[in-house]
PDB file of C-alpha atoms in Angstrom:
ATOM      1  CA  UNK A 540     -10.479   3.551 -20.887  1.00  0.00           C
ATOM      2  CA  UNK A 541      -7.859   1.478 -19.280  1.00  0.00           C
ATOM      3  CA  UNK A 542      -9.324  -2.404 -18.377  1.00  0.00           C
ATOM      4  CA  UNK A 543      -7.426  -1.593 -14.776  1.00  0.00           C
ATOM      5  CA  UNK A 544      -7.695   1.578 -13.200  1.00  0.00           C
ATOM      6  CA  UNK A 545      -6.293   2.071  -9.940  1.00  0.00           C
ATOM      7  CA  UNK A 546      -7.399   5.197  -7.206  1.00  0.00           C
ATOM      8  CA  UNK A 547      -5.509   7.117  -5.987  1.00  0.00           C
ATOM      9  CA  UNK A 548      -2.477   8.003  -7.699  1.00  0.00           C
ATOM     10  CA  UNK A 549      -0.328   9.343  -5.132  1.00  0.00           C
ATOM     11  CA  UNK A 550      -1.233   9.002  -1.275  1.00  0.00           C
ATOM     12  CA  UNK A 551       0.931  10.365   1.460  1.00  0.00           C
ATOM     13  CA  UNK A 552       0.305   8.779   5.047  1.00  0.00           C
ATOM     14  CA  UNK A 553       1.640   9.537   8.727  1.00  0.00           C
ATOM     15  CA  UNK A 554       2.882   6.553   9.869  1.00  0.00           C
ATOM     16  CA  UNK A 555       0.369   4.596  11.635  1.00  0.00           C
ATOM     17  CA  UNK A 556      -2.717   5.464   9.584  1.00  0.00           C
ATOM     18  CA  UNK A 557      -4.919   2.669   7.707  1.00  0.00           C
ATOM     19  CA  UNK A 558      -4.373   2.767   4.463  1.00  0.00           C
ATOM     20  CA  UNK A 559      -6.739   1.708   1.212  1.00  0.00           C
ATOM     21  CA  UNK A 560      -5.909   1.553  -2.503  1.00  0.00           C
ATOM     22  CA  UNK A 561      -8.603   0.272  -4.843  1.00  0.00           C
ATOM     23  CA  UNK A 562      -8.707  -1.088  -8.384  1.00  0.00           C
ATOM     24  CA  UNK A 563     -11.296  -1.893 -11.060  1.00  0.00           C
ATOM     25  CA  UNK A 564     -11.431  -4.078 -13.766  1.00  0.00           C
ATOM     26  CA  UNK A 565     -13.707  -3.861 -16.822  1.00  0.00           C
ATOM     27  CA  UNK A 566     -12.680  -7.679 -18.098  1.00  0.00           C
ATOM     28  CA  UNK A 567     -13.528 -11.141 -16.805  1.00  0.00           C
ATOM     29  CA  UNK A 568     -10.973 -12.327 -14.552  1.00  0.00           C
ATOM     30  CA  UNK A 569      -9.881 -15.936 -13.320  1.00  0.00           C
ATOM     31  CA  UNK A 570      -7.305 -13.844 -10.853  1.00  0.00           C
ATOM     32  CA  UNK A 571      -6.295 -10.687  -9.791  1.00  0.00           C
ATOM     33  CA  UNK A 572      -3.026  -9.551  -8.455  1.00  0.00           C
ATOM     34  CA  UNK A 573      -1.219  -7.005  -6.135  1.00  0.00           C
ATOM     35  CA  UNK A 574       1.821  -6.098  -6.395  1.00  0.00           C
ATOM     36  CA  UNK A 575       5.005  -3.719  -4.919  1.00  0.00           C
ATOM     37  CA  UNK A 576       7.339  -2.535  -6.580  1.00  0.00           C
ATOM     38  CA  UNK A 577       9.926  -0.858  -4.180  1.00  0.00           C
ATOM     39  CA  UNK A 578      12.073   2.466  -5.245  1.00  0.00           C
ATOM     40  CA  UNK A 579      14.923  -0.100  -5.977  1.00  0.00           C
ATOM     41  CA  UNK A 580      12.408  -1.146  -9.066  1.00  0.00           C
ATOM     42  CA  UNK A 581      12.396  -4.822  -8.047  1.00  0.00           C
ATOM     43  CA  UNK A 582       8.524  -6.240  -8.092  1.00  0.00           C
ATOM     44  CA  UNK A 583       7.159  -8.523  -5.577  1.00  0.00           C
ATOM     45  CA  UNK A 584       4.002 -10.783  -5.253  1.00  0.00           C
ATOM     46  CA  UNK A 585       1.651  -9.816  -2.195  1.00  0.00           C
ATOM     47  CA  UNK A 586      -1.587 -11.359  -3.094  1.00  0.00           C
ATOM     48  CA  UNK A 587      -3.034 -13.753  -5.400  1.00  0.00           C
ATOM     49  CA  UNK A 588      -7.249 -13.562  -5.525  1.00  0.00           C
ATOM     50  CA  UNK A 589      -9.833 -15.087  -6.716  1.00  0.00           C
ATOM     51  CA  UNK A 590     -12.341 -14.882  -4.450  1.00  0.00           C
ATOM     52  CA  UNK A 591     -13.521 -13.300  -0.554  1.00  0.00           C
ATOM     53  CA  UNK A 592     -10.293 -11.955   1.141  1.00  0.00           C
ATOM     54  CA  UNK A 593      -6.324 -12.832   2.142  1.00  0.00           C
ATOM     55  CA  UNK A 594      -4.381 -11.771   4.882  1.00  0.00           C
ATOM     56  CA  UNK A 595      -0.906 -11.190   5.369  1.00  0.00           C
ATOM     57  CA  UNK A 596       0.576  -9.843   8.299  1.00  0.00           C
ATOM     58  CA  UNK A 597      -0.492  -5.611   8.315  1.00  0.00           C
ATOM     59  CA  UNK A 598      -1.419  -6.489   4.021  1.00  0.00           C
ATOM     60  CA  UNK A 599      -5.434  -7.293   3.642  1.00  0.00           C
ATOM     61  CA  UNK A 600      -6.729  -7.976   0.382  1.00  0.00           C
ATOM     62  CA  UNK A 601     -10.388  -8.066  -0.740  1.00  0.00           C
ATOM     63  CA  UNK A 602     -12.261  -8.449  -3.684  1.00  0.00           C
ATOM     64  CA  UNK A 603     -15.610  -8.218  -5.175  1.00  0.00           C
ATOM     65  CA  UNK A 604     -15.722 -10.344  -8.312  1.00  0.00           C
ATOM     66  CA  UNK A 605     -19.469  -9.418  -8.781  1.00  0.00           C
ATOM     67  CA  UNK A 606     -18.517  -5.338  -8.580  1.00  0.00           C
ATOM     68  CA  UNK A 607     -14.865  -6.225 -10.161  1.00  0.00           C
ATOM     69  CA  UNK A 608     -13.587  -4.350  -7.507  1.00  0.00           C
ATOM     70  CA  UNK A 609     -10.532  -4.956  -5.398  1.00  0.00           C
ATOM     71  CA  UNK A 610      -9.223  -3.082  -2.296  1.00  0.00           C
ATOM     72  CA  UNK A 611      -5.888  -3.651  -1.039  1.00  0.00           C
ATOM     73  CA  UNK A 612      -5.386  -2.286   2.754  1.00  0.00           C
ATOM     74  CA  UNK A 613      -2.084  -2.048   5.033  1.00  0.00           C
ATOM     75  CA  UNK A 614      -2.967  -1.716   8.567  1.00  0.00           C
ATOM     76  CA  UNK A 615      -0.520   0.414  11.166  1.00  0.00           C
ATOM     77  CA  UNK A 616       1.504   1.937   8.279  1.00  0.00           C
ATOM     78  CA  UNK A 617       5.566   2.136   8.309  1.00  0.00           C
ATOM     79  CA  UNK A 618       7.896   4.154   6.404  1.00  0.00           C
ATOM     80  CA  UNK A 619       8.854   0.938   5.001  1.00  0.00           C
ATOM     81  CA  UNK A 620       5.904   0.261   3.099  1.00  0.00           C
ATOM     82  CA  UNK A 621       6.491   3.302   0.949  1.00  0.00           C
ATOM     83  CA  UNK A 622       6.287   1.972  -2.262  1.00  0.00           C
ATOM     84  CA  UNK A 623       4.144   1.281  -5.592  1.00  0.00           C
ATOM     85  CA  UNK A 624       1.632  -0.907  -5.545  1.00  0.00           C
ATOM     86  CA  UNK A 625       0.062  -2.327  -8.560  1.00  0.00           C
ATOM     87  CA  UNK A 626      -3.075  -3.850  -8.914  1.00  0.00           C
ATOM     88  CA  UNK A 627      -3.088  -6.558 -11.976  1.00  0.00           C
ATOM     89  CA  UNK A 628      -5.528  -9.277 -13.231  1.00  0.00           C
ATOM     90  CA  UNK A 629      -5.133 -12.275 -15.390  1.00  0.00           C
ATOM     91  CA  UNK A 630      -8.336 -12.334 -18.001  1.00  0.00           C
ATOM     92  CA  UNK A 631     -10.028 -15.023 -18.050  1.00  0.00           C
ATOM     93  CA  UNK A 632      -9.261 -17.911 -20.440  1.00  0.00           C
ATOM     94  CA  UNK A 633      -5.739 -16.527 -20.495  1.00  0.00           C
ATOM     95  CA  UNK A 634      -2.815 -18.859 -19.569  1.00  0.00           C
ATOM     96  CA  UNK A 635      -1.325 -16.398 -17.229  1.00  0.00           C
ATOM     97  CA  UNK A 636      -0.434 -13.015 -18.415  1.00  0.00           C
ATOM     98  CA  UNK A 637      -1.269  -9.913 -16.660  1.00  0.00           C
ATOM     99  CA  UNK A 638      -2.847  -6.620 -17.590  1.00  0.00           C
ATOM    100  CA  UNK A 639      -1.977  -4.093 -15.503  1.00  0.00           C
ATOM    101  CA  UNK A 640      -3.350  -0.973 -13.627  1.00  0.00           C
ATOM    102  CA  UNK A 641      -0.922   2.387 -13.379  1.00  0.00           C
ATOM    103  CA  UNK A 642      -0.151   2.148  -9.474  1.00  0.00           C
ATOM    104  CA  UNK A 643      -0.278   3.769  -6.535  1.00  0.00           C
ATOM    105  CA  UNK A 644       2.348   5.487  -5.450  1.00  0.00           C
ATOM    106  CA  UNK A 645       2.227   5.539  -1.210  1.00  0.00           C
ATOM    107  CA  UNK A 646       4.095   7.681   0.638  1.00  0.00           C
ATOM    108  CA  UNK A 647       4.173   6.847   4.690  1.00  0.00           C
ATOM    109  CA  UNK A 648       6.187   9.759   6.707  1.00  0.00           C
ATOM    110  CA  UNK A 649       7.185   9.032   9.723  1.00  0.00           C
TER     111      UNK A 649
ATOM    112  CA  UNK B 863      17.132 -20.402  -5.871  1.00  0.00           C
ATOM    113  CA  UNK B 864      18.518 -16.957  -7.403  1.00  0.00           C
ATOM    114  CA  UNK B 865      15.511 -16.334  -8.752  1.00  0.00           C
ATOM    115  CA  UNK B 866      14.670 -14.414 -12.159  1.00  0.00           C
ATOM    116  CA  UNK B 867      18.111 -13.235 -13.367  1.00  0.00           C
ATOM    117  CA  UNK B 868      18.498 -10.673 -16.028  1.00  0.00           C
ATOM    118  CA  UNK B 869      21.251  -9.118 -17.702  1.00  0.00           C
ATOM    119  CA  UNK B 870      22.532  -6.385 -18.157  1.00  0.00           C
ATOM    120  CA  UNK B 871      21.183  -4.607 -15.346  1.00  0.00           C
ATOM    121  CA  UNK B 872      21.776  -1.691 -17.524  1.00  0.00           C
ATOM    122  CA  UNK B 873      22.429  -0.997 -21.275  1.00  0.00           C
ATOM    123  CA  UNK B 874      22.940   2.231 -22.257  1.00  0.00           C
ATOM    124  CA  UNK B 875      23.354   2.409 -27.125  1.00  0.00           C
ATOM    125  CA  UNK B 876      22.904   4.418 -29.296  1.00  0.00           C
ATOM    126  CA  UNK B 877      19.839   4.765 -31.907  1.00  0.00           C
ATOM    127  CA  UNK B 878      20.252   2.069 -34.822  1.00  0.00           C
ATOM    128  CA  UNK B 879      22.259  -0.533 -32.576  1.00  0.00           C
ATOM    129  CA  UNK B 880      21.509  -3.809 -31.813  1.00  0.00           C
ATOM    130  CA  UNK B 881      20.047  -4.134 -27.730  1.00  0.00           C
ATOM    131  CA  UNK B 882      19.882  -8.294 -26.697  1.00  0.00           C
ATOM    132  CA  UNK B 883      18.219  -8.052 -23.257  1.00  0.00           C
ATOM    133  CA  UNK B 884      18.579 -11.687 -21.514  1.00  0.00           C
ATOM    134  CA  UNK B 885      16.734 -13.513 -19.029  1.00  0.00           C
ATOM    135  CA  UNK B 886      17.350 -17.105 -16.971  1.00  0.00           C
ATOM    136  CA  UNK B 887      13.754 -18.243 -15.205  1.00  0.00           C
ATOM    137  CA  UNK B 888      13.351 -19.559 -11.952  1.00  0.00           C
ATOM    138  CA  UNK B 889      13.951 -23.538 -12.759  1.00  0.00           C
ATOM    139  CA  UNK B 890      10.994 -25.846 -12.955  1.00  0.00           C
ATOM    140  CA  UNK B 891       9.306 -22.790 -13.904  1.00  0.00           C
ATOM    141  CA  UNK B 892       7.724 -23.473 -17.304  1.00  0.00           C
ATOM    142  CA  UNK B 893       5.869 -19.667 -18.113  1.00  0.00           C
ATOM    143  CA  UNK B 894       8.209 -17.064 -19.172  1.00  0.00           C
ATOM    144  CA  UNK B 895       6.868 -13.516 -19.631  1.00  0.00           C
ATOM    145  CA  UNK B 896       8.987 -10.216 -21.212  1.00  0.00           C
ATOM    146  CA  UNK B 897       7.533  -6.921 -19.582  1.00  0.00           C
ATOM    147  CA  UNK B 898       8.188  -2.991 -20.582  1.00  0.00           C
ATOM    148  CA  UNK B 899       7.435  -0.450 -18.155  1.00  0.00           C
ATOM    149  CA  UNK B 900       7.356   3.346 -18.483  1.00  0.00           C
ATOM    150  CA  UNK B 901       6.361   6.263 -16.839  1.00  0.00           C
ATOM    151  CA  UNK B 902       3.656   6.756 -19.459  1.00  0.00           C
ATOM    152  CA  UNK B 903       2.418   3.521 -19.881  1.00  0.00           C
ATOM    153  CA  UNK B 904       3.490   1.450 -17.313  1.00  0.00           C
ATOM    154  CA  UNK B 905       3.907  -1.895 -17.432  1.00  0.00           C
ATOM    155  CA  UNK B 906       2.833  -3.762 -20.763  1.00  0.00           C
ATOM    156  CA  UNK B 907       2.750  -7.414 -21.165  1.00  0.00           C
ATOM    157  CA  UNK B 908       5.092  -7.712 -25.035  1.00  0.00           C
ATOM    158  CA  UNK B 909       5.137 -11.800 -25.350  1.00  0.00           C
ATOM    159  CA  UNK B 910       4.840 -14.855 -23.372  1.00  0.00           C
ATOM    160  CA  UNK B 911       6.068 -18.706 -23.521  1.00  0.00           C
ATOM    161  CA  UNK B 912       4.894 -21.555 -22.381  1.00  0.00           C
ATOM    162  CA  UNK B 913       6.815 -24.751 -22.782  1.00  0.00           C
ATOM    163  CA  UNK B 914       9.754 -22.637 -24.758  1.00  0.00           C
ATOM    164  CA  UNK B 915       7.074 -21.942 -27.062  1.00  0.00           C
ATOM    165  CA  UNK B 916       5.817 -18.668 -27.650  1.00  0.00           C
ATOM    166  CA  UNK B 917       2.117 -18.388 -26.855  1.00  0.00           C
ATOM    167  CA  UNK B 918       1.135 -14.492 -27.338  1.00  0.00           C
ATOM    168  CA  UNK B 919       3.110 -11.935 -29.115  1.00  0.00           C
ATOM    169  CA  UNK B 920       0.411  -9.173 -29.643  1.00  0.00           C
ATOM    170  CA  UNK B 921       1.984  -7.127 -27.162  1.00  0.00           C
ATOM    171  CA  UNK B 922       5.024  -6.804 -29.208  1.00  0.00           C
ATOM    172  CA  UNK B 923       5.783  -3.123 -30.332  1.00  0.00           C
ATOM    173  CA  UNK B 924       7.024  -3.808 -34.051  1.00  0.00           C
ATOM    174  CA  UNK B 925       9.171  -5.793 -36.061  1.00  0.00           C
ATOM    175  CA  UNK B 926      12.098  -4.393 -34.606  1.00  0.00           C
ATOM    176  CA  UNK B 927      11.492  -6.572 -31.554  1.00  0.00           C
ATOM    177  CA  UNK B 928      12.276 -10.128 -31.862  1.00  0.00           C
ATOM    178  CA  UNK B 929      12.014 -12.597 -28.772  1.00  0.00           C
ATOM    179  CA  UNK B 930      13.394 -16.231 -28.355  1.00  0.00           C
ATOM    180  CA  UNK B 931      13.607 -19.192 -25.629  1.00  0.00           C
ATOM    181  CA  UNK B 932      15.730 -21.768 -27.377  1.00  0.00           C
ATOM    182  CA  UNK B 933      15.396 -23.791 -23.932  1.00  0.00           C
ATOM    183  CA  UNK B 934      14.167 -23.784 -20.263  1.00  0.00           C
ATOM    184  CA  UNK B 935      16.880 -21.928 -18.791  1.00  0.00           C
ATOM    185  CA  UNK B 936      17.049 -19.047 -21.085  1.00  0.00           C
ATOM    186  CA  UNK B 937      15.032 -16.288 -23.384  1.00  0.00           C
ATOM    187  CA  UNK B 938      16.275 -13.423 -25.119  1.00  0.00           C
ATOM    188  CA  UNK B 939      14.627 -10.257 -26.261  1.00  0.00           C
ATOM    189  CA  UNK B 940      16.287  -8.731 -29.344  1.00  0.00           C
ATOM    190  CA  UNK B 941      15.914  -4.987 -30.331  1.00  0.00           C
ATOM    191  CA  UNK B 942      17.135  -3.974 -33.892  1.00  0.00           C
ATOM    192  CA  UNK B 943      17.651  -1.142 -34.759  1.00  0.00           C
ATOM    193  CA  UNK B 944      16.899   0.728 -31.630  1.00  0.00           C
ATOM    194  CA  UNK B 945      15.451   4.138 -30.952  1.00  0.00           C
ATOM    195  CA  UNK B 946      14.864   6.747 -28.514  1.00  0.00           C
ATOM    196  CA  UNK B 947      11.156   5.432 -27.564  1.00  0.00           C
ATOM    197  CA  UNK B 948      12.430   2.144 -27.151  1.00  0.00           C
ATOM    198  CA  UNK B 949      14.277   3.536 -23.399  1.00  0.00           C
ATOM    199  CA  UNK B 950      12.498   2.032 -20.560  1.00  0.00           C
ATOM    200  CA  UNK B 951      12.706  -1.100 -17.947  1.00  0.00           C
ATOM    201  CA  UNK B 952      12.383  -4.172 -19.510  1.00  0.00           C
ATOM    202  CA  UNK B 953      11.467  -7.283 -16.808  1.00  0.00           C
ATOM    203  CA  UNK B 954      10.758 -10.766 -16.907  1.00  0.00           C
ATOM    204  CA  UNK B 955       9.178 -12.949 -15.089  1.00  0.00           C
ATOM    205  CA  UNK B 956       8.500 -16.985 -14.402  1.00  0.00           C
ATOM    206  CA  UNK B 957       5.783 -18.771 -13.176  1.00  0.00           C
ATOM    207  CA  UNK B 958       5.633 -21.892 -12.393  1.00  0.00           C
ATOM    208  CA  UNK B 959       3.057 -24.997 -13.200  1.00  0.00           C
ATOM    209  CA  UNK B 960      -0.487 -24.649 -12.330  1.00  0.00           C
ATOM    210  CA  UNK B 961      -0.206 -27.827 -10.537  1.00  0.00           C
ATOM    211  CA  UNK B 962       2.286 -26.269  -8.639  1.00  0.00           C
ATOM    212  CA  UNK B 963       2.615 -25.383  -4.929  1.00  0.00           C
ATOM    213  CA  UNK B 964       2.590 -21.901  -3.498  1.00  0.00           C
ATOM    214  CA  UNK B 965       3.137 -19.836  -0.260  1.00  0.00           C
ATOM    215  CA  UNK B 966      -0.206 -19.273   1.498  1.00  0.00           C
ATOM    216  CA  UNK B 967      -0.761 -16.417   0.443  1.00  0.00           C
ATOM    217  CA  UNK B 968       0.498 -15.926  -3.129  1.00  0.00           C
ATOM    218  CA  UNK B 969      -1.180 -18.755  -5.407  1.00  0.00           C
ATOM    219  CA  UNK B 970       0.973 -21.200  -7.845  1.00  0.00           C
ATOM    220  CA  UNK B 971      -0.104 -18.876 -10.552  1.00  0.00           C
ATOM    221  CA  UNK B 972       2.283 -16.123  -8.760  1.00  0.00           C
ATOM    222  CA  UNK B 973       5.000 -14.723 -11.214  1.00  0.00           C
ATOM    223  CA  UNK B 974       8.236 -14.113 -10.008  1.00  0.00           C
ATOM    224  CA  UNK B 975       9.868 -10.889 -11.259  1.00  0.00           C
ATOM    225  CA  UNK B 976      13.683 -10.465 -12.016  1.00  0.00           C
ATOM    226  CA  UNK B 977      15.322  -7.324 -11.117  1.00  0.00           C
ATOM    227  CA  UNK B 978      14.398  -5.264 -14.975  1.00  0.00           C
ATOM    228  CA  UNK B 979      16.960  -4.345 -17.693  1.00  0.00           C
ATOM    229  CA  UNK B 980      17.077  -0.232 -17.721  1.00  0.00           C
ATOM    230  CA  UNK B 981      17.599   0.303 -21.829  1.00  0.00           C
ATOM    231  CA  UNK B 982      18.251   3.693 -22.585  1.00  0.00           C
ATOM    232  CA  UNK B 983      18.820   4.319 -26.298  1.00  0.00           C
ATOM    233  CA  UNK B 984      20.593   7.937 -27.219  1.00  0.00           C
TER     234      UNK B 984
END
């Protein structure tokens, strides 16, 4: 069983809809991490948690350190935010590296 | 800043050769990290430094694969000899000092990504 599992796989979305892409974690964590990586293949930092929730423009992240369960959630959905999103945490006691879940492949047709 | 810079952006060898995959970290950055994605896999942490010292190499595939940081500004992976099972994108990444600053919302233990080495050995 992976430590990072990420649901679902592949979502397609109409543009507009509210979207939701969810991770667990088996390990302790001192931070968890979500991530895009664009068709291009660059990666990008969204979201750094620890604790309660972070906001970013139409990007909401939550998480639920007690369930080990995060939820990332894009709000009014473009085209442009077709992407991969990956869901990562850095175990605890660790000086920094990641471990990280397979993605999400989203999908947002206009 | 540039950013994480890596080069080549692409290598394409043949099995048995010798594959140097380089990286340059974000300055003041003092965590460098060496990823390999693939589409069965995905992405897999191989070694990490801290301080041009390397802290974890666990996630290194076999002796073939040889990583270096002989200074801030610089770390090198080595492959050799390559194979076939070796293709895939190769990133790295800084991060800066915990005591660091950060955007609001990305923490100072954000890692900064450079664009991935595409290896494809034949």
């Amino acid at each position: 069983k992976n430590e990072v599992e990420q649901s679902p796989q592949n979502l397609t979305a109409q543009e507009g809809e509210f979207i939701t892409i969810n991770c667990s974690y088996s390990v302790g964590i001192s931070a968890l991490h979500w991530l895009q990586q664009h068709p291009g293949g660059g990666i990008v930092s969204l979201f750094m948690l620890s604790s309660g929730k972070k906001k970013h423009g139409r990007l909401i992240a939550t998480i639920n350190i007690q369930e080990k369960h995060s939820s990332l959630h894009i709000t009014a959905s473009h085209p442009r935010d077709s992407a991969v999103y990956i869901c990562a945490v850095t175990p605890r006691g660790s000086q920094g590296n990641l471990i990280f879940g397979k993605g999400t492949k989203l999908s947002v047709k206009p | 800043d540039a950013g994480v810079i890596q080069s080549p952006r692409h290598e394409v060898t043949e099995m048995g050769q010798e594959v140097t995959l380089r990286c340059k970290p974000i300055s003041g950055h003092d965590y460098l990290f060496w990823y390999r994605q693939t589409m069965m896999r995905g992405l897999e942490l191989l070694i990490y430094f801290n301080n041009n010292v390397p802290i974890d190499d666990s996630g290194m595939p076999e002796d073939r694969f040889s990583a270096k940081m002989p200074n801030a500004s610089f770390s090198t992976l080595k492959i050799q000899p390559s194979e076939p099972r070796d293709s895939a994108v190769y990133f790295c990444a800084s991060r800066q000092r915990r005591t660091g600053t950060g955007k609001v919302y990305v923490g100072k233990d954000t890692q900064y990504f450079g664009p991935g080495t595409r290896l494809t050995v034949l």
